Amino acid sequence: MASFLFSLIAVALSVTSVVAAPVKRSPFAFLQNTRSDSAIFQLGNITYLANIKYPKATLNAGRGPRNDVSDVPVTVLYTNASVVTKDILESKIASYLETDDVFSENFLAGLLLSSTAPGKASVDASATSYIQGLGIEHVVYSSAFSKVGGHGAPSAAYIDIGDSTNLPPGPYLASFSGGSIALSTVYRLYEDTYRDFLYGSYDLNDGNGTHAYLDYSFPSFGYPAIPIPSRLYSLTDTRAMAGDRVAIKDLYDIKGLKTTGGSRAWEYITSPASANAPSIQRIVDQGGVLVGKFKLAQFASGANPWDWQDEHYPFNPRGDGWLTCSASSSGGGCSIAAYDWLDFAIGSDTGSSMRRPAAVSGTYGQRPSQGLMSLEGVMPLGGATDTAGVFCRDPVKWSRFSKAWYTPSLFQPPNITGLSALDVPDNQGYPKTILYPTDYLPLNNSAAQVILQRFISNLTTVFGMTVKEFNFTATVQAAPDPAVNNLTYLSNGPLGVINSYTQWEAVGKPLISAWKSLFNGAFPPIDSARRPGWRRYNETANTAAAYTAAQAAKKLAVDWYEENLQYSTAESCSESLMLFDIGTGGFPSYRELNLNGFPNTSFLATTPKGAAISVANICPIYGCADYVVPIGEVPYFSNVTFITEMVPVTIDMVVKRGCDFVLLNMIERLAKLGVLKTVKTGKTAF
Ligand SMILES: *[C@@H]1O[C@H](CO)[C@@H](O)[C@H](O)[C@H]1NC(C)=O
Ligand SMILES: *[C@@H]1O[C@H](CO)[C@@H](O)[C@H](O)[C@H]1NC(C)=O
Ligand SMILES: *[C@@H]1O[C@H](CO)[C@@H](O)[C@H](O)[C@H]1NC(C)=O
Ligand SMILES: *[C@@H]1O[C@H](CO)[C@@H](O)[C@H](O)[C@H]1NC(C)=O
Ligand SMILES: *[C@@H]1O[C@H](CO)[C@@H](O)[C@H](O)[C@H]1NC(C)=O
Ligand SMILES: *[C@@H]1O[C@H](CO)[C@@H](O)[C@H](O)[C@H]1NC(C)=O
Ligand SMILES: *[C@@H]1O[C@H](CO)[C@@H](O)[C@H](O)[C@H]1NC(C)=O
Ligand SMILES: *[C@@H]1O[C@H](CO)[C@@H](O)[C@H](O)[C@H]1NC(C)=O
Ligand SMILES: *[C@@H]1O[C@H](CO)[C@@H](O)[C@H](O)[C@H]1NC(C)=O
Ligand SMILES: *[C@@H]1O[C@H](CO)[C@@H](O)[C@H](O)[C@H]1NC(C)=O
Ligand SMILES: *[C@@H]1O[C@H](CO)[C@@H](O)[C@H](O)[C@H]1NC(C)=O
């Protein structure tokens, strides 16, 4: 790095010479190297990963005392003060500890101190004696300082730390050698005790954007370790997703990792992705951190918990811990409900795969408008029905992330959706009507219905909306055009073709043919959700022409819907907001087959009597935006723990295609008024 004139003073301080009681820090304890040559170590009882192969920064020092030493847990600390005092250091360290779950005082074996104050700064005697008192063994002052009181040589040229983009503040593992300092990013390793992840992963920092999976797990059940970087690394980063910790459904390509789709057979024949999917790259570009791949129902199917073979079904932290995570983005909703150290999880929804997992985990999660996010580099299910969504606990953060993520350059073109180009206004043109479908509501649990009624009354007061009860099924069936009035046909016909053709061509057919030639004509071992359908797949019925015809049939239905059911007016992007429940209606749905089927339990994917289709199919047919929000929780008597537990109550807020941002603005307003709340992790959401 010839552009920098570095020099270093590493002041070795003797702990014994100070008056204050020596600080007890847990020392560095090496555990093992990973296959990507990162180091796993412990400080006390906490396990960390340090990317020692590709350090975040290497600072070259010119002159000054040197001692070669490696594996020093250090803290990079920036202040804007021109005179650094004890009080400033103390409050800075306190604020670092409060902001972050990765940093700890164990990283104060070394200190790199820099000031962003204009002109030269100084460190006064109170600060240097404080540093001595902390027993910090390796102290490096940046060239921002001209004067260091008490000890050290103020005339020395200090090291140029650059700015915080080069080297963000926070904890690092440092190696001092030959006058240079290599600073490696550290990650705290959290245990995935709910088994919601396939594995943790991290950015290798190899200059090519490659990610590596972390080959480390915790006893006794082999819980994967998930590497979580310090929040301090993004303290001065102003990008929309700076420092957001994001888990990814293993359907999306991340450079360097295999996209398995939850199938060991597919994993066997596939290669690591050569690039991030554009939707994932968008997150990286906005400063988000990818922390690992979460579990999904194989090939994004709707498989029930008891039908998973290749993966152990993930656990839901809510209630008795024995509830379903639904499918297919199962590990996404459940990990967001489980872990405070995780901020977002990216999933997908073709038939319900974001919305049901959000409902059963009591988190926020959406099926956005058809076409709102590119699905290039994502294992497909139905090209014209697949959508990408995000889970979160906090409605405001959910909105902020969604708006930054769904960017026009990543909208899908009409030749993918089969629909008109998207127009996504971001304004306060709120709906005037609440559509209440009597064929899908009320909620089955009367205690949950009380919560829904309160929410509806809040909506009417906050937005001045009026409630209109209607029968969804009868309304569609009353349309004169036979091309749009048969829900059974729309659901089984066009949607049936769309939801099988794309995946068959891109995944099923190549997998079956590769397996056949590799293993003596054998059919690949896959979960039962796909086996019969792929075994008997009818290519004569499901042609490219049939797919195009299905897209056209879907477009007719969407056009009808946007004229007759959810339409725009001069004042509203979507004149109505429709409410329904894609979840359990406030009853438990267990991960164990035999616990369901009793009164006051629920199998999820049910169609109420009198309705033609499952409520989940409405937006896959009509392209609408379907956002699941948690509104409360109700008690149930658990047949697993045999005590009373709580199950989340959620509701779907549905608007016309393209009105996502207006709906998000409503959600933010409801959050500010306390109608919608941030949910907690763990057994109870509220
Ligand atoms: C780890 O050590 C800290 C401090 O000694 C203690 O407070 C904490 O409970 C320990 N945590 C675990 C998981 O053992
Ligand atoms: C210095 O930082 C503090 C706290 O971060 C902030 O309140 C203050 O405005 C900053 N001062 C300058 C001159 O940037
Ligand atoms: C980065 O990619 C380039 C070109 O693909 C390759 O030549 C280089 O070796 C890669 N670097 C690393 C560190 O993998
Ligand atoms: C859609 O159109 C774009 C050009 O706008 C083209 O690059 C792409 O290949 C087309 N995709 C399909 C599925 O036809
Ligand atoms: C089912 O739940 C309802 C409340 O929705 C309650 O009144 C009823 O007693 C429950 N039935 C059984 C069999 O637990
Ligand atoms: C929401 O409804 C509850 C119960 O009716 C009421 O106490 C609360 O004030 C309402 N909130 C708003 C913002 O209207
Ligand atoms: C609706 O479509 C289904 C299957 O596509 C068909 O069996 C049924 O007869 C149709 N119903 C009416 C009322 O046309
Ligand atoms: C496959 O579909 C074609 C066209 O719909 C139909 O004629 C044929 O009978 C089907 N084959 C099987 C095995 O069902
Ligand atoms: C609600 O109850 C009805 C009648 O028991 C049932 O048919 C339906 O599937 C239930 N809905 C859910 C989501 O469990
Ligand atoms: C809604 O309409 C359908 C079709 O006419 C009918 O079968 C069903 O019973 C109605 N449901 C309700 C709750 O009125
Ligand atoms: C619990 O299971 C028993 C059968 O083992 C069943 O009779 C009972 O209805 C179940 N209770 C609940 C609350 O699910």
PDB file of C-alpha atoms in Angstrom, residues 341-554:
ATOM      1  CA  TRP A 341     -28.489 -11.904  16.745  1.00  0.00           C
ATOM      2  CA  LEU A 342     -30.251 -12.218  13.377  1.00  0.00           C
ATOM      3  CA  ASP A 343     -32.038  -9.268  11.726  1.00  0.00           C
ATOM      4  CA  PHE A 344     -33.520 -10.522   8.439  1.00  0.00           C
ATOM      5  CA  ALA A 345     -34.093 -13.732   6.509  1.00  0.00           C
ATOM      6  CA  ILE A 346     -34.652 -13.864   2.751  1.00  0.00           C
ATOM      7  CA  GLY A 347     -37.164 -16.407   1.526  1.00  0.00           C
ATOM      8  CA  SER A 348     -39.422 -16.985  -1.450  1.00  0.00           C
ATOM      9  CA  ASP A 349     -43.129 -17.507  -1.990  1.00  0.00           C
ATOM     10  CA  THR A 350     -44.708 -19.353  -4.869  1.00  0.00           C
ATOM     11  CA  GLY A 351     -47.811 -20.765  -3.204  1.00  0.00           C
ATOM     12  CA  SER A 352     -47.500 -19.687   0.481  1.00  0.00           C
ATOM     13  CA  SER A 353     -43.831 -20.215   1.301  1.00  0.00           C
ATOM     14  CA  MET A 354     -43.137 -16.826   2.922  1.00  0.00           C
ATOM     15  CA  ARG A 355     -46.565 -16.174   4.315  1.00  0.00           C
ATOM     16  CA  ARG A 356     -47.258 -19.394   6.199  1.00  0.00           C
ATOM     17  CA  PRO A 357     -43.791 -19.520   7.797  1.00  0.00           C
ATOM     18  CA  ALA A 358     -44.309 -15.877   8.899  1.00  0.00           C
ATOM     19  CA  ALA A 359     -47.763 -16.719  10.278  1.00  0.00           C
ATOM     20  CA  VAL A 360     -46.679 -19.702  12.355  1.00  0.00           C
ATOM     21  CA  SER A 361     -43.550 -17.996  13.686  1.00  0.00           C
ATOM     22  CA  GLY A 362     -45.355 -14.752  14.496  1.00  0.00           C
ATOM     23  CA  THR A 363     -43.037 -12.596  12.405  1.00  0.00           C
ATOM     24  CA  TYR A 364     -43.394 -10.108   9.549  1.00  0.00           C
ATOM     25  CA  GLY A 365     -43.014 -11.628   6.080  1.00  0.00           C
ATOM     26  CA  GLN A 366     -44.430 -10.979   2.647  1.00  0.00           C
ATOM     27  CA  ARG A 367     -45.292 -12.264  -0.751  1.00  0.00           C
ATOM     28  CA  PRO A 368     -44.697  -9.017  -2.687  1.00  0.00           C
ATOM     29  CA  SER A 369     -46.392  -8.047  -5.926  1.00  0.00           C
ATOM     30  CA  GLN A 370     -45.650 -10.426  -8.762  1.00  0.00           C
ATOM     31  CA  GLY A 371     -42.428  -9.242 -10.405  1.00  0.00           C
ATOM     32  CA  LEU A 372     -41.100  -6.974  -7.661  1.00  0.00           C
ATOM     33  CA  MET A 373     -37.776  -8.783  -7.390  1.00  0.00           C
ATOM     34  CA  SER A 374     -35.542 -10.523  -9.894  1.00  0.00           C
ATOM     35  CA  LEU A 375     -35.278 -14.259  -9.348  1.00  0.00           C
ATOM     36  CA  GLU A 376     -32.268 -14.721 -11.569  1.00  0.00           C
ATOM     37  CA  GLY A 377     -29.768 -16.997  -9.825  1.00  0.00           C
ATOM     38  CA  VAL A 378     -32.543 -18.504  -7.713  1.00  0.00           C
ATOM     39  CA  MET A 379     -33.683 -22.110  -8.097  1.00  0.00           C
ATOM     40  CA  PRO A 380     -37.128 -21.703  -9.681  1.00  0.00           C
ATOM     41  CA  LEU A 381     -40.471 -23.273  -8.951  1.00  0.00           C
ATOM     42  CA  GLY A 382     -42.926 -21.339 -11.135  1.00  0.00           C
ATOM     43  CA  GLY A 383     -41.311 -18.637 -13.248  1.00  0.00           C
ATOM     44  CA  ALA A 384     -44.468 -16.500 -13.320  1.00  0.00           C
ATOM     45  CA  THR A 385     -45.546 -17.200  -9.717  1.00  0.00           C
ATOM     46  CA  ASP A 386     -42.258 -17.123  -7.759  1.00  0.00           C
ATOM     47  CA  THR A 387     -41.668 -14.070  -5.557  1.00  0.00           C
ATOM     48  CA  ALA A 388     -38.967 -13.017  -3.076  1.00  0.00           C
ATOM     49  CA  GLY A 389     -39.713 -11.832   0.458  1.00  0.00           C
ATOM     50  CA  VAL A 390     -38.026 -10.980   3.733  1.00  0.00           C
ATOM     51  CA  PHE A 391     -38.780 -11.919   7.357  1.00  0.00           C
ATOM     52  CA  CYS A 392     -38.230  -9.480  10.207  1.00  0.00           C
ATOM     53  CA  ARG A 393     -39.349  -8.862  13.798  1.00  0.00           C
ATOM     54  CA  ASP A 394     -39.585  -5.082  13.562  1.00  0.00           C
ATOM     55  CA  PRO A 395     -42.211  -3.544  11.231  1.00  0.00           C
ATOM     56  CA  VAL A 396     -40.228  -0.336  10.654  1.00  0.00           C
ATOM     57  CA  LYS A 397     -36.992  -2.148   9.850  1.00  0.00           C
ATOM     58  CA  TRP A 398     -38.974  -4.537   7.659  1.00  0.00           C
ATOM     59  CA  SER A 399     -40.329  -1.617   5.663  1.00  0.00           C
ATOM     60  CA  ARG A 400     -36.952   0.108   5.435  1.00  0.00           C
ATOM     61  CA  PHE A 401     -35.244  -3.058   4.195  1.00  0.00           C
ATOM     62  CA  SER A 402     -38.038  -3.952   1.759  1.00  0.00           C
ATOM     63  CA  LYS A 403     -38.011  -0.506   0.156  1.00  0.00           C
ATOM     64  CA  ALA A 404     -34.240  -0.577  -0.228  1.00  0.00           C
ATOM     65  CA  TRP A 405     -34.327  -4.099  -1.618  1.00  0.00           C
ATOM     66  CA  TYR A 406     -37.201  -3.875  -4.124  1.00  0.00           C
ATOM     67  CA  THR A 407     -35.479  -1.480  -6.488  1.00  0.00           C
ATOM     68  CA  PRO A 408     -36.795  -0.777 -10.021  1.00  0.00           C
ATOM     69  CA  SER A 409     -33.647  -2.072 -11.745  1.00  0.00           C
ATOM     70  CA  LEU A 410     -34.440  -5.498 -10.270  1.00  0.00           C
ATOM     71  CA  PHE A 411     -38.142  -5.586 -11.168  1.00  0.00           C
ATOM     72  CA  GLN A 412     -38.940  -8.506 -13.467  1.00  0.00           C
ATOM     73  CA  PRO A 413     -39.838  -7.679 -17.072  1.00  0.00           C
ATOM     74  CA  PRO A 414     -43.289  -8.527 -18.501  1.00  0.00           C
ATOM     75  CA  ASN A 415     -41.889 -11.484 -20.434  1.00  0.00           C
ATOM     76  CA  ILE A 416     -41.201 -13.225 -17.093  1.00  0.00           C
ATOM     77  CA  THR A 417     -44.351 -12.289 -15.162  1.00  0.00           C
ATOM     78  CA  GLY A 418     -46.668 -12.370 -18.176  1.00  0.00           C
ATOM     79  CA  LEU A 419     -48.164  -9.202 -16.668  1.00  0.00           C
ATOM     80  CA  SER A 420     -47.905  -5.465 -17.250  1.00  0.00           C
ATOM     81  CA  ALA A 421     -44.728  -3.615 -16.237  1.00  0.00           C
ATOM     82  CA  LEU A 422     -44.762  -2.694 -12.544  1.00  0.00           C
ATOM     83  CA  ASP A 423     -45.514   0.794 -11.324  1.00  0.00           C
ATOM     84  CA  VAL A 424     -44.763   1.090  -7.604  1.00  0.00           C
ATOM     85  CA  PRO A 425     -45.748   4.457  -6.106  1.00  0.00           C
ATOM     86  CA  ASP A 426     -44.425   5.416  -2.675  1.00  0.00           C
ATOM     87  CA  ASN A 427     -47.092   7.716  -1.248  1.00  0.00           C
ATOM     88  CA  GLN A 428     -49.914   8.059   1.274  1.00  0.00           C
ATOM     89  CA  GLY A 429     -52.668   7.086  -1.149  1.00  0.00           C
ATOM     90  CA  TYR A 430     -54.117   4.626   1.364  1.00  0.00           C
ATOM     91  CA  PRO A 431     -57.065   2.286   0.817  1.00  0.00           C
ATOM     92  CA  LYS A 432     -60.558   3.445   1.864  1.00  0.00           C
ATOM     93  CA  THR A 433     -62.188   0.038   2.220  1.00  0.00           C
ATOM     94  CA  ILE A 434     -61.387  -3.008   4.293  1.00  0.00           C
ATOM     95  CA  LEU A 435     -62.491  -6.083   2.375  1.00  0.00           C
ATOM     96  CA  TYR A 436     -63.556  -8.768   4.831  1.00  0.00           C
ATOM     97  CA  PRO A 437     -64.106 -12.099   3.018  1.00  0.00           C
ATOM     98  CA  THR A 438     -66.784 -14.041   4.866  1.00  0.00           C
ATOM     99  CA  ASP A 439     -65.739 -17.284   3.191  1.00  0.00           C
ATOM    100  CA  TYR A 440     -62.313 -17.047   4.908  1.00  0.00           C
ATOM    101  CA  LEU A 441     -63.064 -15.149   8.125  1.00  0.00           C
ATOM    102  CA  PRO A 442     -63.675 -15.072  11.095  1.00  0.00           C
ATOM    103  CA  LEU A 443     -60.666 -16.806  12.584  1.00  0.00           C
ATOM    104  CA  ASN A 444     -61.409 -20.283  13.909  1.00  0.00           C
ATOM    105  CA  ASN A 445     -60.274 -19.484  17.431  1.00  0.00           C
ATOM    106  CA  SER A 446     -62.754 -17.010  18.886  1.00  0.00           C
ATOM    107  CA  ALA A 447     -60.080 -15.620  21.207  1.00  0.00           C
ATOM    108  CA  ALA A 448     -57.955 -14.778  18.146  1.00  0.00           C
ATOM    109  CA  GLN A 449     -60.958 -13.172  16.446  1.00  0.00           C
ATOM    110  CA  VAL A 450     -61.185 -10.693  19.340  1.00  0.00           C
ATOM    111  CA  ILE A 451     -57.632  -9.630  18.520  1.00  0.00           C
ATOM    112  CA  LEU A 452     -58.502  -9.283  14.831  1.00  0.00           C
ATOM    113  CA  GLN A 453     -61.580  -7.173  15.645  1.00  0.00           C
ATOM    114  CA  ARG A 454     -59.441  -4.821  17.706  1.00  0.00           C
ATOM    115  CA  PHE A 455     -56.953  -4.537  14.830  1.00  0.00           C
ATOM    116  CA  ILE A 456     -59.763  -3.805  12.362  1.00  0.00           C
ATOM    117  CA  SER A 457     -61.187  -1.142  14.633  1.00  0.00           C
ATOM    118  CA  ASN A 458     -57.711   0.409  14.852  1.00  0.00           C
ATOM    119  CA  LEU A 459     -57.475   0.420  11.039  1.00  0.00           C
ATOM    120  CA  THR A 460     -60.819   2.137  10.694  1.00  0.00           C
ATOM    121  CA  THR A 461     -59.939   4.876  13.182  1.00  0.00           C
ATOM    122  CA  VAL A 462     -56.376   5.460  12.003  1.00  0.00           C
ATOM    123  CA  PHE A 463     -57.138   5.525   8.271  1.00  0.00           C
ATOM    124  CA  GLY A 464     -60.855   6.328   8.265  1.00  0.00           C
ATOM    125  CA  MET A 465     -61.637   3.110   6.394  1.00  0.00           C
ATOM    126  CA  THR A 466     -64.969   1.339   6.238  1.00  0.00           C
ATOM    127  CA  VAL A 467     -65.407  -2.409   6.464  1.00  0.00           C
ATOM    128  CA  LYS A 468     -67.117  -4.215   3.604  1.00  0.00           C
ATOM    129  CA  GLU A 469     -68.028  -7.843   4.141  1.00  0.00           C
ATOM    130  CA  PHE A 470     -68.151  -9.872   0.952  1.00  0.00           C
ATOM    131  CA  ASN A 471     -67.949 -13.434  -0.239  1.00  0.00           C
ATOM    132  CA  PHE A 472     -64.786 -13.774  -2.267  1.00  0.00           C
ATOM    133  CA  THR A 473     -65.743 -17.050  -3.939  1.00  0.00           C
ATOM    134  CA  ALA A 474     -69.234 -15.852  -4.893  1.00  0.00           C
ATOM    135  CA  THR A 475     -67.864 -12.546  -6.195  1.00  0.00           C
ATOM    136  CA  VAL A 476     -65.466 -14.265  -8.570  1.00  0.00           C
ATOM    137  CA  GLN A 477     -68.060 -16.819  -9.627  1.00  0.00           C
ATOM    138  CA  ALA A 478     -70.481 -14.009 -10.476  1.00  0.00           C
ATOM    139  CA  ALA A 479     -68.185 -12.661 -13.188  1.00  0.00           C
ATOM    140  CA  PRO A 480     -69.846 -13.256 -16.563  1.00  0.00           C
ATOM    141  CA  ASP A 481     -66.630 -14.197 -18.401  1.00  0.00           C
ATOM    142  CA  PRO A 482     -66.048 -17.970 -18.089  1.00  0.00           C
ATOM    143  CA  ALA A 483     -62.330 -17.364 -18.600  1.00  0.00           C
ATOM    144  CA  VAL A 484     -62.077 -15.632 -15.210  1.00  0.00           C
ATOM    145  CA  ASN A 485     -64.917 -16.952 -13.055  1.00  0.00           C
ATOM    146  CA  ASN A 486     -63.750 -20.518 -12.329  1.00  0.00           C
ATOM    147  CA  LEU A 487     -61.347 -20.495  -9.371  1.00  0.00           C
ATOM    148  CA  THR A 488     -60.822 -24.256  -9.488  1.00  0.00           C
ATOM    149  CA  TYR A 489     -59.687 -23.946 -13.079  1.00  0.00           C
ATOM    150  CA  LEU A 490     -57.458 -20.905 -12.455  1.00  0.00           C
ATOM    151  CA  SER A 491     -55.848 -22.650  -9.522  1.00  0.00           C
ATOM    152  CA  ASN A 492     -55.364 -26.099 -11.027  1.00  0.00           C
ATOM    153  CA  GLY A 493     -55.058 -25.191 -14.704  1.00  0.00           C
ATOM    154  CA  PRO A 494     -52.843 -22.167 -15.421  1.00  0.00           C
ATOM    155  CA  LEU A 495     -51.226 -22.142 -11.979  1.00  0.00           C
ATOM    156  CA  GLY A 496     -50.697 -25.900 -12.151  1.00  0.00           C
ATOM    157  CA  VAL A 497     -48.722 -25.538 -15.381  1.00  0.00           C
ATOM    158  CA  ILE A 498     -46.749 -22.487 -14.234  1.00  0.00           C
ATOM    159  CA  ASN A 499     -45.842 -24.066 -10.890  1.00  0.00           C
ATOM    160  CA  SER A 500     -44.429 -27.227 -12.398  1.00  0.00           C
ATOM    161  CA  TYR A 501     -43.004 -26.381 -15.813  1.00  0.00           C
ATOM    162  CA  THR A 502     -40.200 -23.995 -14.790  1.00  0.00           C
ATOM    163  CA  GLN A 503     -38.835 -26.252 -12.065  1.00  0.00           C
ATOM    164  CA  TRP A 504     -39.123 -29.368 -14.169  1.00  0.00           C
ATOM    165  CA  GLU A 505     -37.107 -27.826 -16.987  1.00  0.00           C
ATOM    166  CA  ALA A 506     -34.449 -26.232 -14.744  1.00  0.00           C
ATOM    167  CA  VAL A 507     -34.154 -28.798 -11.958  1.00  0.00           C
ATOM    168  CA  GLY A 508     -36.252 -31.970 -12.194  1.00  0.00           C
ATOM    169  CA  LYS A 509     -35.345 -33.057 -15.689  1.00  0.00           C
ATOM    170  CA  PRO A 510     -31.584 -32.366 -15.464  1.00  0.00           C
ATOM    171  CA  LEU A 511     -31.380 -34.021 -12.020  1.00  0.00           C
ATOM    172  CA  ILE A 512     -33.196 -37.161 -13.116  1.00  0.00           C
ATOM    173  CA  SER A 513     -31.128 -37.452 -16.268  1.00  0.00           C
ATOM    174  CA  ALA A 514     -27.804 -36.859 -14.464  1.00  0.00           C
ATOM    175  CA  TRP A 515     -28.662 -39.404 -11.757  1.00  0.00           C
ATOM    176  CA  LYS A 516     -29.730 -41.955 -14.313  1.00  0.00           C
ATOM    177  CA  SER A 517     -26.393 -41.826 -16.075  1.00  0.00           C
ATOM    178  CA  LEU A 518     -24.348 -41.672 -12.862  1.00  0.00           C
ATOM    179  CA  PHE A 519     -26.099 -44.495 -11.026  1.00  0.00           C
ATOM    180  CA  ASN A 520     -27.087 -47.234 -13.363  1.00  0.00           C
ATOM    181  CA  GLY A 521     -30.445 -45.856 -14.429  1.00  0.00           C
ATOM    182  CA  ALA A 522     -31.531 -44.953 -10.875  1.00  0.00           C
ATOM    183  CA  PHE A 523     -34.090 -42.284 -10.055  1.00  0.00           C
ATOM    184  CA  PRO A 524     -32.610 -39.724  -7.592  1.00  0.00           C
ATOM    185  CA  PRO A 525     -33.467 -40.148  -3.895  1.00  0.00           C
ATOM    186  CA  ILE A 526     -35.708 -37.131  -3.174  1.00  0.00           C
ATOM    187  CA  ASP A 527     -38.456 -36.289  -0.682  1.00  0.00           C
ATOM    188  CA  SER A 528     -41.970 -37.533  -1.381  1.00  0.00           C
ATOM    189  CA  ALA A 529     -43.197 -33.995  -2.093  1.00  0.00           C
ATOM    190  CA  ARG A 530     -41.693 -34.180  -5.595  1.00  0.00           C
ATOM    191  CA  ARG A 531     -41.098 -37.872  -6.238  1.00  0.00           C
ATOM    192  CA  PRO A 532     -44.477 -38.903  -7.701  1.00  0.00           C
ATOM    193  CA  GLY A 533     -44.919 -35.679  -9.694  1.00  0.00           C
ATOM    194  CA  TRP A 534     -41.506 -35.910 -11.312  1.00  0.00           C
ATOM    195  CA  ARG A 535     -41.750 -39.670 -11.774  1.00  0.00           C
ATOM    196  CA  ARG A 536     -44.894 -39.222 -13.868  1.00  0.00           C
ATOM    197  CA  TYR A 537     -44.225 -35.798 -15.274  1.00  0.00           C
ATOM    198  CA  ASN A 538     -46.151 -35.336 -18.517  1.00  0.00           C
ATOM    199  CA  GLU A 539     -44.038 -33.308 -20.924  1.00  0.00           C
ATOM    200  CA  THR A 540     -46.733 -33.582 -23.588  1.00  0.00           C
ATOM    201  CA  ALA A 541     -49.173 -31.715 -21.387  1.00  0.00           C
ATOM    202  CA  ASN A 542     -46.617 -29.268 -19.986  1.00  0.00           C
ATOM    203  CA  THR A 543     -44.991 -27.680 -23.010  1.00  0.00           C
ATOM    204  CA  ALA A 544     -43.493 -24.244 -23.531  1.00  0.00           C
ATOM    205  CA  ALA A 545     -46.655 -23.387 -25.441  1.00  0.00           C
ATOM    206  CA  ALA A 546     -48.803 -24.574 -22.529  1.00  0.00           C
ATOM    207  CA  TYR A 547     -46.746 -22.367 -20.235  1.00  0.00           C
ATOM    208  CA  THR A 548     -47.263 -19.305 -22.437  1.00  0.00           C
ATOM    209  CA  ALA A 549     -50.984 -20.061 -22.616  1.00  0.00           C
ATOM    210  CA  ALA A 550     -51.069 -20.371 -18.812  1.00  0.00           C
ATOM    211  CA  GLN A 551     -49.405 -16.964 -18.466  1.00  0.00           C
ATOM    212  CA  ALA A 552     -52.014 -15.468 -20.791  1.00  0.00           C
ATOM    213  CA  ALA A 553     -54.842 -17.087 -18.807  1.00  0.00           C
ATOM    214  CA  LYS A 554     -53.378 -15.728 -15.599  1.00  0.00           C
TER     215      LYS A 554
END
